[in-house]
Amino acid sequence: MTRRFRIGVVVLVLGGLVAGTAAVASLGDDEPSSAARAASAGGDTVTGKRSASTAPTATPRAAPADAGAPVAVEQPKPAPVAPVAPAAPATAGVEAQVAYMLAHWSSYNTADYGVIAENDCVNFTSQSLIQRGWEMDDAWWSKGKGGSFTHSAAWISSTAMMKYLASSGRATALTDDQRDEVKVGDIAQFDWDNSGDRDHTGVVTRIEGSGDNIEIFYAGHTDDTDYRSVDYAITEKHPGATAYYWSIP
């Protein structure tokens, strides 16, 4: 083998080894190059930033349908409430009158007034009217105190008081069928035997019930009491008796 031929063979062998080594290296490279990755992603191959033209865009949201104008809903109107008339308060005069009756129905006020033994009911009622604010006049009066005092007939007699109240206009006559018009502080009178005269007098101190079930209570002297039922007086104590009233404004 000539020198030229041996040199040529060596060159061929070396060239083949180099080519084979390059081929093997290319077969073992699974990761693409950074340039290839940038190109496939559409990025800037120089800066690595994503191109604006390839940025993902959000799907536009559909415009809501027009719901139209709001529908007016009529609010229910509250049911009308009927005004309730307040109960008429007792006047200071009535309060003083009733307080006097309750203070002296069993403890007679001999320090200020006279006493009529066993027949003091109208005298006591007259005293309470003074506490209410009434003033004495020529037909209805008293003077003195204790067991010795002077007085008019209307001050101490049930029948005389009935006539005085009717003529003076100080009170309005009511029958027992008009109990719904009777008030605390009004005068109650009784005809025990239905003779037309008046036999007993007291002052209304309490009223219970309403309509056809009204019960009236009174206070008085002689048959001393603070809250006696009119019904008891005319059905049990004096069966068949009649009650009357005088309504005082």
PDB file of C-alpha atoms in Angstrom:
ATOM      1  CA  MET A   1       0.000   0.000   0.000  1.00  0.00           C
ATOM      2  CA  THR A   2       1.392   3.285  -1.009  1.00  0.00           C
ATOM      3  CA  ARG A   3       1.907   6.184   1.349  1.00  0.00           C
ATOM      4  CA  ARG A   4      -0.748   8.253  -0.549  1.00  0.00           C
ATOM      5  CA  PHE A   5      -3.262   5.400  -0.274  1.00  0.00           C
ATOM      6  CA  ARG A   6      -2.662   4.966   3.496  1.00  0.00           C
ATOM      7  CA  ILE A   7      -3.202   8.659   4.125  1.00  0.00           C
ATOM      8  CA  GLY A   8      -6.431   8.582   2.124  1.00  0.00           C
ATOM      9  CA  VAL A   9      -7.758   5.642   4.130  1.00  0.00           C
ATOM     10  CA  VAL A  10      -6.990   7.358   7.447  1.00  0.00           C
ATOM     11  CA  VAL A  11      -8.793  10.478   6.311  1.00  0.00           C
ATOM     12  CA  LEU A  12     -11.842   8.475   5.309  1.00  0.00           C
ATOM     13  CA  VAL A  13     -11.909   6.631   8.616  1.00  0.00           C
ATOM     14  CA  LEU A  14     -11.598   9.797  10.684  1.00  0.00           C
ATOM     15  CA  GLY A  15     -14.303  11.504   8.639  1.00  0.00           C
ATOM     16  CA  GLY A  16     -16.661   8.597   9.222  1.00  0.00           C
ATOM     17  CA  LEU A  17     -16.046   8.640  12.951  1.00  0.00           C
ATOM     18  CA  VAL A  18     -16.824  12.352  13.179  1.00  0.00           C
ATOM     19  CA  ALA A  19     -20.029  12.002  11.180  1.00  0.00           C
ATOM     20  CA  GLY A  20     -21.193   9.080  13.284  1.00  0.00           C
ATOM     21  CA  THR A  21     -20.556  10.943  16.521  1.00  0.00           C
ATOM     22  CA  ALA A  22     -22.671  13.905  15.319  1.00  0.00           C
ATOM     23  CA  ALA A  23     -25.477  11.612  14.278  1.00  0.00           C
ATOM     24  CA  VAL A  24     -25.516   9.888  17.651  1.00  0.00           C
ATOM     25  CA  ALA A  25     -25.575  13.265  19.469  1.00  0.00           C
ATOM     26  CA  SER A  26     -28.542  14.450  17.417  1.00  0.00           C
ATOM     27  CA  LEU A  27     -30.528  11.306  18.169  1.00  0.00           C
ATOM     28  CA  GLY A  28     -30.146  11.750  22.004  1.00  0.00           C
ATOM     29  CA  ASP A  29     -31.430  15.371  22.152  1.00  0.00           C
ATOM     30  CA  ASP A  30     -35.205  15.178  23.226  1.00  0.00           C
ATOM     31  CA  GLU A  31     -35.588  18.832  24.418  1.00  0.00           C
ATOM     32  CA  PRO A  32     -36.129  21.278  21.564  1.00  0.00           C
ATOM     33  CA  SER A  33     -33.904  24.284  21.445  1.00  0.00           C
ATOM     34  CA  SER A  34     -34.860  27.506  23.117  1.00  0.00           C
ATOM     35  CA  ALA A  35     -35.236  29.073  19.701  1.00  0.00           C
ATOM     36  CA  ALA A  36     -37.566  26.313  18.591  1.00  0.00           C
ATOM     37  CA  ARG A  37     -39.636  26.658  21.787  1.00  0.00           C
ATOM     38  CA  ALA A  38     -39.918  30.399  21.330  1.00  0.00           C
ATOM     39  CA  ALA A  39     -40.965  30.010  17.710  1.00  0.00           C
ATOM     40  CA  SER A  40     -43.560  27.343  18.460  1.00  0.00           C
ATOM     41  CA  ALA A  41     -45.057  29.478  21.261  1.00  0.00           C
ATOM     42  CA  GLY A  42     -45.246  32.509  19.033  1.00  0.00           C
ATOM     43  CA  GLY A  43     -43.020  34.477  21.383  1.00  0.00           C
ATOM     44  CA  ASP A  44     -40.475  37.091  20.726  1.00  0.00           C
ATOM     45  CA  THR A  45     -37.302  35.072  19.970  1.00  0.00           C
ATOM     46  CA  VAL A  46     -35.186  37.875  21.282  1.00  0.00           C
ATOM     47  CA  THR A  47     -36.893  38.915  24.504  1.00  0.00           C
ATOM     48  CA  GLY A  48     -38.950  35.825  25.223  1.00  0.00           C
ATOM     49  CA  LYS A  49     -42.127  37.977  25.607  1.00  0.00           C
ATOM     50  CA  ARG A  50     -45.440  36.916  24.100  1.00  0.00           C
ATOM     51  CA  SER A  51     -46.427  38.810  21.015  1.00  0.00           C
ATOM     52  CA  ALA A  52     -49.444  41.007  21.463  1.00  0.00           C
ATOM     53  CA  SER A  53     -51.046  39.561  18.372  1.00  0.00           C
ATOM     54  CA  THR A  54     -51.035  36.083  19.901  1.00  0.00           C
ATOM     55  CA  ALA A  55     -52.361  37.060  23.431  1.00  0.00           C
ATOM     56  CA  PRO A  56     -55.532  35.146  24.342  1.00  0.00           C
ATOM     57  CA  THR A  57     -58.731  37.239  24.330  1.00  0.00           C
ATOM     58  CA  ALA A  58     -61.831  36.749  26.596  1.00  0.00           C
ATOM     59  CA  THR A  59     -65.049  35.710  24.956  1.00  0.00           C
ATOM     60  CA  PRO A  60     -67.323  38.816  24.904  1.00  0.00           C
ATOM     61  CA  ARG A  61     -70.269  38.567  27.358  1.00  0.00           C
ATOM     62  CA  ALA A  62     -73.685  38.744  25.814  1.00  0.00           C
ATOM     63  CA  ALA A  63     -75.664  41.918  26.587  1.00  0.00           C
ATOM     64  CA  PRO A  64     -78.543  41.251  29.010  1.00  0.00           C
ATOM     65  CA  ALA A  65     -82.005  41.237  27.572  1.00  0.00           C
ATOM     66  CA  ASP A  66     -84.107  44.342  28.239  1.00  0.00           C
ATOM     67  CA  ALA A  67     -86.392  43.490  31.163  1.00  0.00           C
ATOM     68  CA  GLY A  68     -88.653  46.429  30.447  1.00  0.00           C
ATOM     69  CA  ALA A  69     -89.916  49.113  32.825  1.00  0.00           C
ATOM     70  CA  PRO A  70     -90.494  48.029  36.476  1.00  0.00           C
ATOM     71  CA  VAL A  71     -94.030  46.914  37.212  1.00  0.00           C
ATOM     72  CA  ALA A  72     -95.762  48.957  39.911  1.00  0.00           C
ATOM     73  CA  VAL A  73     -97.182  46.787  42.701  1.00  0.00           C
ATOM     74  CA  GLU A  74    -100.049  48.293  44.654  1.00  0.00           C
ATOM     75  CA  GLN A  75     -99.389  48.102  48.376  1.00  0.00           C
ATOM     76  CA  PRO A  76    -102.325  46.963  50.521  1.00  0.00           C
ATOM     77  CA  LYS A  77    -103.881  49.818  52.441  1.00  0.00           C
ATOM     78  CA  PRO A  78    -104.200  49.351  56.210  1.00  0.00           C
ATOM     79  CA  ALA A  79    -107.728  48.888  57.420  1.00  0.00           C
ATOM     80  CA  PRO A  80    -109.117  52.080  58.943  1.00  0.00           C
ATOM     81  CA  VAL A  81    -109.149  52.050  62.717  1.00  0.00           C
ATOM     82  CA  ALA A  82    -112.157  53.596  64.351  1.00  0.00           C
ATOM     83  CA  PRO A  83    -111.197  56.206  66.930  1.00  0.00           C
ATOM     84  CA  VAL A  84    -111.888  55.171  70.484  1.00  0.00           C
ATOM     85  CA  ALA A  85    -113.305  57.854  72.680  1.00  0.00           C
ATOM     86  CA  PRO A  86    -111.325  58.088  75.921  1.00  0.00           C
ATOM     87  CA  ALA A  87    -113.237  57.493  79.112  1.00  0.00           C
ATOM     88  CA  ALA A  88    -114.201  60.745  80.753  1.00  0.00           C
ATOM     89  CA  PRO A  89    -112.034  61.207  83.829  1.00  0.00           C
ATOM     90  CA  ALA A  90    -113.713  61.982  87.114  1.00  0.00           C
ATOM     91  CA  THR A  91    -113.501  65.642  88.021  1.00  0.00           C
ATOM     92  CA  ALA A  92    -111.642  66.755  91.104  1.00  0.00           C
ATOM     93  CA  GLY A  93    -115.016  67.630  92.660  1.00  0.00           C
ATOM     94  CA  VAL A  94    -116.366  64.107  92.194  1.00  0.00           C
ATOM     95  CA  GLU A  95    -113.166  62.599  93.550  1.00  0.00           C
ATOM     96  CA  ALA A  96    -113.409  64.806  96.645  1.00  0.00           C
ATOM     97  CA  GLN A  97    -117.083  63.943  97.097  1.00  0.00           C
ATOM     98  CA  VAL A  98    -116.560  60.181  96.907  1.00  0.00           C
ATOM     99  CA  ALA A  99    -113.449  60.371  99.099  1.00  0.00           C
ATOM    100  CA  TYR A 100    -115.518  62.151 101.743  1.00  0.00           C
ATOM    101  CA  MET A 101    -118.216  59.458 101.624  1.00  0.00           C
ATOM    102  CA  LEU A 102    -115.658  56.673 101.981  1.00  0.00           C
ATOM    103  CA  ALA A 103    -113.873  58.465 104.826  1.00  0.00           C
ATOM    104  CA  HIS A 104    -117.015  59.129 106.894  1.00  0.00           C
ATOM    105  CA  TRP A 105    -119.555  56.407 106.096  1.00  0.00           C
ATOM    106  CA  SER A 106    -118.796  54.763 109.439  1.00  0.00           C
ATOM    107  CA  SER A 107    -116.978  57.629 111.187  1.00  0.00           C
ATOM    108  CA  TYR A 108    -119.382  60.557 111.314  1.00  0.00           C
ATOM    109  CA  ASN A 109    -117.892  64.021 110.821  1.00  0.00           C
ATOM    110  CA  THR A 110    -119.257  65.644 113.973  1.00  0.00           C
ATOM    111  CA  ALA A 111    -116.372  68.136 114.014  1.00  0.00           C
ATOM    112  CA  ASP A 112    -117.837  70.015 111.050  1.00  0.00           C
ATOM    113  CA  TYR A 113    -121.509  69.017 110.757  1.00  0.00           C
ATOM    114  CA  GLY A 114    -124.502  68.109 112.829  1.00  0.00           C
ATOM    115  CA  VAL A 115    -125.912  64.559 113.094  1.00  0.00           C
ATOM    116  CA  ILE A 116    -129.511  63.345 112.991  1.00  0.00           C
ATOM    117  CA  ALA A 117    -129.735  60.120 114.955  1.00  0.00           C
ATOM    118  CA  GLU A 118    -131.133  57.164 112.997  1.00  0.00           C
ATOM    119  CA  ASN A 119    -131.993  59.342 109.980  1.00  0.00           C
ATOM    120  CA  ASP A 120    -128.739  60.894 108.796  1.00  0.00           C
ATOM    121  CA  CYS A 121    -128.692  59.689 105.141  1.00  0.00           C
ATOM    122  CA  VAL A 122    -129.647  62.977 103.447  1.00  0.00           C
ATOM    123  CA  ASN A 123    -127.558  65.049 105.880  1.00  0.00           C
ATOM    124  CA  PHE A 124    -124.529  62.935 104.923  1.00  0.00           C
ATOM    125  CA  THR A 125    -125.331  63.203 101.181  1.00  0.00           C
ATOM    126  CA  SER A 126    -125.644  66.992 101.508  1.00  0.00           C
ATOM    127  CA  GLN A 127    -122.236  67.163 103.210  1.00  0.00           C
ATOM    128  CA  SER A 128    -120.672  65.285 100.285  1.00  0.00           C
ATOM    129  CA  LEU A 129    -122.167  67.768  97.804  1.00  0.00           C
ATOM    130  CA  ILE A 130    -120.439  70.601  99.668  1.00  0.00           C
ATOM    131  CA  GLN A 131    -117.153  68.671  99.241  1.00  0.00           C
ATOM    132  CA  ARG A 132    -117.972  68.391  95.534  1.00  0.00           C
ATOM    133  CA  GLY A 133    -118.169  72.168  95.275  1.00  0.00           C
ATOM    134  CA  TRP A 134    -121.826  72.987  95.734  1.00  0.00           C
ATOM    135  CA  GLU A 135    -122.764  76.085  97.684  1.00  0.00           C
ATOM    136  CA  MET A 136    -125.710  76.394 100.040  1.00  0.00           C
ATOM    137  CA  ASP A 137    -128.708  78.497  99.050  1.00  0.00           C
ATOM    138  CA  ASP A 138    -131.953  79.575 100.659  1.00  0.00           C
ATOM    139  CA  ALA A 139    -133.612  76.174 100.137  1.00  0.00           C
ATOM    140  CA  TRP A 140    -130.667  73.911 100.923  1.00  0.00           C
ATOM    141  CA  TRP A 141    -128.511  74.760 103.938  1.00  0.00           C
ATOM    142  CA  SER A 142    -127.387  73.861 107.460  1.00  0.00           C
ATOM    143  CA  LYS A 143    -125.785  75.642 110.436  1.00  0.00           C
ATOM    144  CA  GLY A 144    -124.070  74.345 113.538  1.00  0.00           C
ATOM    145  CA  LYS A 145    -122.605  70.941 114.312  1.00  0.00           C
ATOM    146  CA  GLY A 146    -122.910  67.931 116.598  1.00  0.00           C
ATOM    147  CA  GLY A 147    -126.322  67.102 118.000  1.00  0.00           C
ATOM    148  CA  SER A 148    -127.508  70.702 117.926  1.00  0.00           C
ATOM    149  CA  PHE A 149    -127.720  72.363 114.523  1.00  0.00           C
ATOM    150  CA  THR A 150    -130.322  73.967 112.294  1.00  0.00           C
ATOM    151  CA  HIS A 151    -131.080  73.082 108.645  1.00  0.00           C
ATOM    152  CA  SER A 152    -133.543  73.337 105.811  1.00  0.00           C
ATOM    153  CA  ALA A 153    -135.878  70.441 104.939  1.00  0.00           C
ATOM    154  CA  ALA A 154    -133.997  69.737 101.679  1.00  0.00           C
ATOM    155  CA  TRP A 155    -130.785  69.265 103.648  1.00  0.00           C
ATOM    156  CA  ILE A 156    -132.079  66.345 105.748  1.00  0.00           C
ATOM    157  CA  SER A 157    -135.200  64.846 104.070  1.00  0.00           C
ATOM    158  CA  SER A 158    -135.169  62.434 101.090  1.00  0.00           C
ATOM    159  CA  THR A 159    -138.519  63.616  99.729  1.00  0.00           C
ATOM    160  CA  ALA A 160    -137.646  67.304 100.292  1.00  0.00           C
ATOM    161  CA  MET A 161    -134.283  66.771  98.540  1.00  0.00           C
ATOM    162  CA  MET A 162    -136.080  65.116  95.596  1.00  0.00           C
ATOM    163  CA  LYS A 163    -138.294  68.196  95.208  1.00  0.00           C
ATOM    164  CA  TYR A 164    -135.337  70.561  95.608  1.00  0.00           C
ATOM    165  CA  LEU A 165    -133.251  68.817  92.956  1.00  0.00           C
ATOM    166  CA  ALA A 166    -136.194  68.772  90.544  1.00  0.00           C
ATOM    167  CA  SER A 167    -136.874  72.511  90.954  1.00  0.00           C
ATOM    168  CA  SER A 168    -133.296  73.812  91.222  1.00  0.00           C
ATOM    169  CA  GLY A 169    -132.011  72.307  87.955  1.00  0.00           C
ATOM    170  CA  ARG A 170    -128.860  71.119  89.704  1.00  0.00           C
ATOM    171  CA  ALA A 171    -129.466  67.506  88.656  1.00  0.00           C
ATOM    172  CA  THR A 172    -131.443  65.452  86.125  1.00  0.00           C
ATOM    173  CA  ALA A 173    -133.853  62.716  87.233  1.00  0.00           C
ATOM    174  CA  LEU A 174    -133.147  59.150  86.013  1.00  0.00           C
ATOM    175  CA  THR A 175    -135.101  55.943  86.531  1.00  0.00           C
ATOM    176  CA  ASP A 176    -133.562  52.557  87.292  1.00  0.00           C
ATOM    177  CA  ASP A 177    -134.018  51.676  83.596  1.00  0.00           C
ATOM    178  CA  GLN A 178    -131.464  54.365  82.761  1.00  0.00           C
ATOM    179  CA  ARG A 179    -128.521  52.841  84.587  1.00  0.00           C
ATOM    180  CA  ASP A 180    -126.287  53.361  81.547  1.00  0.00           C
ATOM    181  CA  GLU A 181    -126.502  57.121  82.208  1.00  0.00           C
ATOM    182  CA  VAL A 182    -125.628  56.944  85.904  1.00  0.00           C
ATOM    183  CA  LYS A 183    -122.153  58.117  86.960  1.00  0.00           C
ATOM    184  CA  VAL A 184    -120.033  57.859  90.082  1.00  0.00           C
ATOM    185  CA  GLY A 185    -120.957  60.823  92.309  1.00  0.00           C
ATOM    186  CA  ASP A 186    -124.619  60.853  91.262  1.00  0.00           C
ATOM    187  CA  ILE A 187    -127.303  60.637  93.930  1.00  0.00           C
ATOM    188  CA  ALA A 188    -129.253  57.407  94.471  1.00  0.00           C
ATOM    189  CA  GLN A 189    -132.705  57.502  96.117  1.00  0.00           C
ATOM    190  CA  PHE A 190    -135.114  54.724  97.100  1.00  0.00           C
ATOM    191  CA  ASP A 191    -138.830  54.327  97.536  1.00  0.00           C
ATOM    192  CA  TRP A 192    -139.039  51.250  99.789  1.00  0.00           C
ATOM    193  CA  ASP A 193    -142.809  50.907  99.654  1.00  0.00           C
ATOM    194  CA  ASN A 194    -143.532  52.498  96.280  1.00  0.00           C
ATOM    195  CA  SER A 195    -145.663  55.191  97.880  1.00  0.00           C
ATOM    196  CA  GLY A 196    -144.198  58.005  95.764  1.00  0.00           C
ATOM    197  CA  ASP A 197    -142.102  59.464  98.565  1.00  0.00           C
ATOM    198  CA  ARG A 198    -138.369  58.899  98.868  1.00  0.00           C
ATOM    199  CA  ASP A 199    -137.271  56.889 101.887  1.00  0.00           C
ATOM    200  CA  HIS A 200    -133.488  56.701 101.603  1.00  0.00           C
ATOM    201  CA  THR A 201    -130.631  58.609  99.902  1.00  0.00           C
ATOM    202  CA  GLY A 202    -126.994  57.815  99.135  1.00  0.00           C
ATOM    203  CA  VAL A 203    -124.161  58.609  96.702  1.00  0.00           C
ATOM    204  CA  VAL A 204    -122.999  56.312  93.879  1.00  0.00           C
ATOM    205  CA  THR A 205    -119.462  55.131  94.675  1.00  0.00           C
ATOM    206  CA  ARG A 206    -118.887  52.396  92.068  1.00  0.00           C
ATOM    207  CA  ILE A 207    -120.380  51.098  88.803  1.00  0.00           C
ATOM    208  CA  GLU A 208    -119.640  47.706  87.276  1.00  0.00           C
ATOM    209  CA  GLY A 209    -120.662  46.044  84.012  1.00  0.00           C
ATOM    210  CA  SER A 210    -122.273  47.495  80.903  1.00  0.00           C
ATOM    211  CA  GLY A 211    -125.392  47.268  78.770  1.00  0.00           C
ATOM    212  CA  ASP A 212    -128.080  45.235  80.488  1.00  0.00           C
ATOM    213  CA  ASN A 213    -125.647  44.025  83.150  1.00  0.00           C
ATOM    214  CA  ILE A 214    -124.852  47.230  85.011  1.00  0.00           C
ATOM    215  CA  GLU A 215    -124.566  47.030  88.773  1.00  0.00           C
ATOM    216  CA  ILE A 216    -124.503  50.209  90.847  1.00  0.00           C
ATOM    217  CA  PHE A 217    -123.095  50.573  94.357  1.00  0.00           C
ATOM    218  CA  TYR A 218    -123.675  53.429  96.795  1.00  0.00           C
ATOM    219  CA  ALA A 219    -122.509  54.736 100.177  1.00  0.00           C
ATOM    220  CA  GLY A 220    -124.659  56.273 102.888  1.00  0.00           C
ATOM    221  CA  HIS A 221    -125.549  56.789 106.535  1.00  0.00           C
ATOM    222  CA  THR A 222    -128.351  55.383 108.719  1.00  0.00           C
ATOM    223  CA  ASP A 223    -127.914  51.970 107.114  1.00  0.00           C
ATOM    224  CA  ASP A 224    -124.189  52.705 107.105  1.00  0.00           C
ATOM    225  CA  THR A 225    -122.397  51.413 104.027  1.00  0.00           C
ATOM    226  CA  ASP A 226    -119.611  52.246 101.598  1.00  0.00           C
ATOM    227  CA  TYR A 227    -120.381  49.947  98.643  1.00  0.00           C
ATOM    228  CA  ARG A 228    -123.902  48.552  98.838  1.00  0.00           C
ATOM    229  CA  SER A 229    -125.451  47.082  95.714  1.00  0.00           C
ATOM    230  CA  VAL A 230    -128.639  48.778  94.531  1.00  0.00           C
ATOM    231  CA  ASP A 231    -129.866  45.372  93.360  1.00  0.00           C
ATOM    232  CA  TYR A 232    -129.344  43.935  96.824  1.00  0.00           C
ATOM    233  CA  ALA A 233    -131.206  46.882  98.391  1.00  0.00           C
ATOM    234  CA  ILE A 234    -134.313  46.589  96.196  1.00  0.00           C
ATOM    235  CA  THR A 235    -134.536  42.787  95.846  1.00  0.00           C
ATOM    236  CA  GLU A 236    -133.293  41.334  99.144  1.00  0.00           C
ATOM    237  CA  LYS A 237    -133.184  44.013 101.809  1.00  0.00           C
ATOM    238  CA  HIS A 238    -136.378  45.724 100.601  1.00  0.00           C
ATOM    239  CA  PRO A 239    -137.981  43.356  98.075  1.00  0.00           C
ATOM    240  CA  GLY A 240    -140.077  45.157  95.488  1.00  0.00           C
ATOM    241  CA  ALA A 241    -138.611  48.619  96.233  1.00  0.00           C
ATOM    242  CA  THR A 242    -137.723  51.082  93.456  1.00  0.00           C
ATOM    243  CA  ALA A 243    -134.462  52.926  92.885  1.00  0.00           C
ATOM    244  CA  TYR A 244    -134.052  56.363  91.295  1.00  0.00           C
ATOM    245  CA  TYR A 245    -131.062  58.522  90.481  1.00  0.00           C
ATOM    246  CA  TRP A 246    -130.103  62.139  90.062  1.00  0.00           C
ATOM    247  CA  SER A 247    -127.460  62.753  87.432  1.00  0.00           C
ATOM    248  CA  ILE A 248    -125.223  65.669  88.368  1.00  0.00           C
ATOM    249  CA  PRO A 249    -123.377  67.437  85.528  1.00  0.00           C
TER     250      PRO A 249
END
